[in-house]
Coordinates of C-alpha atoms and ligand atoms in Angstrom, one line a residue:
X1 CA 29.6 8.6 -2.9
X2 CA 25.9 9.4 -2.0
X3 CA 24.3 7.4 0.8
X4 CA 22.2 4.5 -0.4
X5 CA 18.5 5.2 0.2
X6 CA 16.3 2.8 2.1
X7 CA 12.8 1.8 0.8
X8 CA 10.1 -0.1 2.6
X9 CA 6.8 -1.3 1.1
X10 CA 3.7 -3.0 2.4
X11 CA 0.1 -3.9 1.5
X12 CA -2.9 -3.1 3.6
X13 CA -6.4 -3.8 2.1
X14 CA -5.0 -4.4 -1.3
X15 CA -4.5 -7.3 -3.7
X16 CA -0.7 -7.1 -4.2
X17 CA -1.3 -6.0 -7.8
X18 CA 0.6 -2.8 -7.1
X19 CA 3.6 -4.8 -5.8
X20 CA 3.4 -7.0 -8.9
X21 CA 3.6 -3.9 -11.0
X22 CA 6.7 -2.9 -9.0
X23 CA 8.2 -6.2 -9.9
X24 CA 7.3 -5.5 -13.6
X25 CA 10.1 -2.9 -13.6
X26 CA 12.2 -6.0 -14.3
X27 CA 15.9 -5.3 -14.8
X28 CA 15.4 -1.7 -13.6
X29 CA 15.1 -3.1 -10.1
X30 CA 18.8 -4.0 -10.4
X31 CA 19.5 -0.4 -11.3
X32 CA 17.4 0.7 -8.3
X33 CA 19.4 -1.6 -6.0
X34 CA 22.6 0.3 -6.9
X35 CA 21.0 3.4 -5.3
X36 CA 18.8 1.9 -2.6
X37 CA 18.2 -1.1 -0.4
X38 CA 14.9 -2.6 0.4
X39 CA 14.0 -2.7 4.1
X40 CA 10.6 -4.3 5.0
X41 CA 8.9 -5.5 1.9
X42 CA 7.1 -8.6 0.5
X43 CA 9.8 -8.4 -2.2
X44 CA 12.5 -9.6 0.2
X45 CA 10.2 -11.0 2.9
X46 CA 11.6 -8.8 5.6
X47 CA 8.7 -8.5 8.0
X48 CA 9.5 -5.4 10.1
X49 CA 11.0 -2.0 9.4
X50 CA 14.5 -1.9 11.0
X51 CA 14.8 1.8 11.7
X52 CA 14.1 4.9 9.7
X53 CA 13.8 4.5 6.0
X54 CA 13.8 7.2 3.3
X55 CA 10.8 6.1 1.2
X56 CA 7.7 4.1 2.2
X57 CA 5.3 2.8 -0.5
X58 CA 2.0 1.5 0.7
X59 CA -0.7 -0.2 -1.4
X60 CA -4.2 -0.8 -0.2
X61 CA -6.7 1.1 2.0
X62 CA -7.3 0.9 5.7
X63 CA -10.0 -1.7 6.6
X64 CA -9.1 -2.9 10.0
X65 CA -7.3 -2.0 13.3
X66 CA -4.1 -3.9 12.3
X67 CA -4.0 -1.7 9.1
X68 CA -4.3 1.4 11.3
X69 CA -1.3 0.4 13.5
X70 CA 0.9 -0.6 10.5
X71 CA 0.1 2.6 8.7
X72 CA 1.0 4.7 11.7
X73 CA 4.2 2.7 12.1
X74 CA 5.2 3.4 8.5
X75 CA 4.4 7.1 8.9
X76 CA 6.6 7.2 12.0
X77 CA 9.5 5.4 10.2
X78 CA 9.3 6.8 6.6
X79 CA 10.7 10.2 5.8
X80 CA 8.6 10.2 2.6
X81 CA 5.3 8.2 2.5
X82 CA 3.7 7.3 -0.9
X83 CA 0.2 6.1 -1.5
X84 CA 0.6 3.5 -4.3
X85 CA -2.5 2.8 -6.4
X86 CA -6.2 3.5 -6.2
X87 CA -6.9 1.5 -3.0
X88 CA -4.4 3.5 -1.1
X89 CA -5.6 6.8 -2.6
X90 CA -9.4 6.3 -2.5
X91 CA -10.0 3.0 -0.7
X92 CA -10.5 1.4 -4.2
X93 CA -12.5 -1.8 -4.7
X94 CA -12.5 -2.8 -1.0
X95 CA -14.3 0.5 -0.2
X96 CA -17.3 -0.7 -2.2
X97 CA -18.4 -2.1 1.1
X98 CA -18.7 1.5 2.4
X99 CA -22.2 1.7 0.7
X100 CA -23.4 -0.9 3.2
X101 CA -23.2 -1.3 7.0
X102 CA -20.5 -3.6 8.2
X103 CA -23.2 -5.9 9.7
X104 CA -24.9 -6.2 6.4
X105 CA -21.6 -7.1 4.7
X106 CA -20.7 -9.7 7.2
X107 CA -24.2 -11.3 7.1
X108 CA -24.1 -11.3 3.3
X109 CA -20.7 -13.0 3.3
X110 CA -21.1 -15.5 6.1
X111 CA -24.8 -16.0 6.7
X112 CA -27.0 -15.4 3.7
X113 CA -24.6 -15.6 0.8
X114 CA -25.0 -18.1 -2.0
X115 CA -23.3 -21.4 -1.2
X116 CA -22.7 -20.5 2.5
X117 CA -22.5 -23.6 4.7
X118 CA -22.2 -23.7 8.5
X119 CA -23.4 -20.0 8.6
X120 CA -21.2 -18.3 11.2
X121 CA -19.6 -14.9 11.3
X122 CA -15.9 -15.5 12.2
X123 CA -15.2 -14.2 15.7
X124 CA -11.7 -15.6 16.5
X125 CA -10.1 -13.0 18.8
X126 CA -6.9 -13.2 16.7
X127 CA -8.7 -11.7 13.7
X128 CA -8.1 -7.9 13.4
X129 CA -11.2 -5.9 14.2
X130 CA -12.8 -4.6 11.1
X131 CA -13.5 -0.8 10.8
X132 CA -17.0 0.3 9.9
X133 CA -15.6 1.6 6.5
X134 CA -12.5 1.4 4.4
X135 CA -10.4 4.6 4.5
X136 CA -7.8 6.0 2.1
X137 CA -4.4 6.4 3.7
X138 CA -4.5 10.2 3.7
X139 CA -7.6 10.2 6.0
X140 CA -5.5 8.5 8.6
X141 CA -2.0 9.9 8.3
X142 CA -0.2 12.5 6.3
X143 CA 0.8 11.3 2.9
X144 CA 3.5 13.0 0.8
X145 CA 2.8 11.6 -2.7
X146 CA 0.0 9.8 -4.5
X147 CA 0.7 7.5 -7.5
X148 CA -2.6 6.8 -9.3
X149 CA -3.5 3.7 -11.2
X150 CA -4.9 0.2 -10.6
X151 CA -2.2 -0.7 -10.6
X152 CA 0.2 2.2 -11.5
X153 CA 2.2 0.9 -14.4
X154 CA 5.8 -0.3 -13.9
X155 CA 6.9 2.8 -15.9
X156 CA 5.0 5.1 -13.5
X157 CA 6.4 3.4 -10.4
X158 CA 9.9 3.5 -11.9
X159 CA 9.5 7.2 -12.7
X160 CA 8.4 8.1 -9.1
X161 CA 10.9 5.8 -7.3
X162 CA 13.9 6.6 -9.4
X163 CA 13.2 10.3 -8.9
X164 CA 12.8 10.0 -5.2
X165 CA 16.0 8.0 -4.6
X166 CA 18.0 10.5 -6.7
X167 CA 16.4 13.6 -5.3
X168 CA 14.6 14.6 -8.5
X169 CA 11.0 15.9 -8.8
X170 CA 8.7 12.8 -8.9
X171 CA 5.8 14.7 -10.5
X172 CA 4.3 12.5 -13.2
X173 CA 4.2 13.7 -16.9
X174 CA 0.7 13.5 -18.4
X175 CA 1.8 10.4 -20.4
X176 CA 2.1 8.5 -17.1
X177 CA -0.8 10.1 -15.2
X178 CA -3.5 7.5 -15.5
X179 CA -6.2 6.4 -13.2
X180 CA -7.0 3.0 -14.7
Ligands
SF4_201 S1 -4.9 -0.3 -6.7 FE1 -5.6 -2.1 -8.0 S2 -3.7 -3.4 -8.2 FE2 -3.3 -1.9 -6.5 S3 -3.9 -3.1 -4.6 FE3 -5.7 -1.9 -5.3 S4 -6.9 -3.3 -6.6 FE4 -4.8 -4.2 -6.4

């Protein structure tokens, strides 16, 4: 019997919508669990990767130093790394701040913004340091596959995941290749 694959997932600067889409695969998740186990993932609330895994799925772009460390950790521990969704592929909505300086964004959010009270830019040392811009994953580490969509549909994610765990070509047919 073939070895069960291991899958890990995480969210960087994303909204968890891509993970919700993964959950939308519904009963197919049970089929997937016949072939693979989930390691670190918000789906099972395991917080750390526990060794090498076969497939890593990451949603969200890279907006702070903590994201950089986690992304490198995934790259080092995932044989195949997949950018899941627009934020991971292009930076997505969080990267709209790239049109402005970080200083301007922080001042607009915490000093000058409508309804701001007790104007103060958070400076707790426990907060991860923000990068000057939001980066797509492939500008920080090597990425093996990109799955477009905001979010990619459940059918799209199922197509890619079921192909990767069974060793088939995960290339998307045009019917599933969507960017919205
Ligand atoms: S691609 Fe869309 S659904 Fe996925 S994390 Fe980004 S905003 Fe959310």
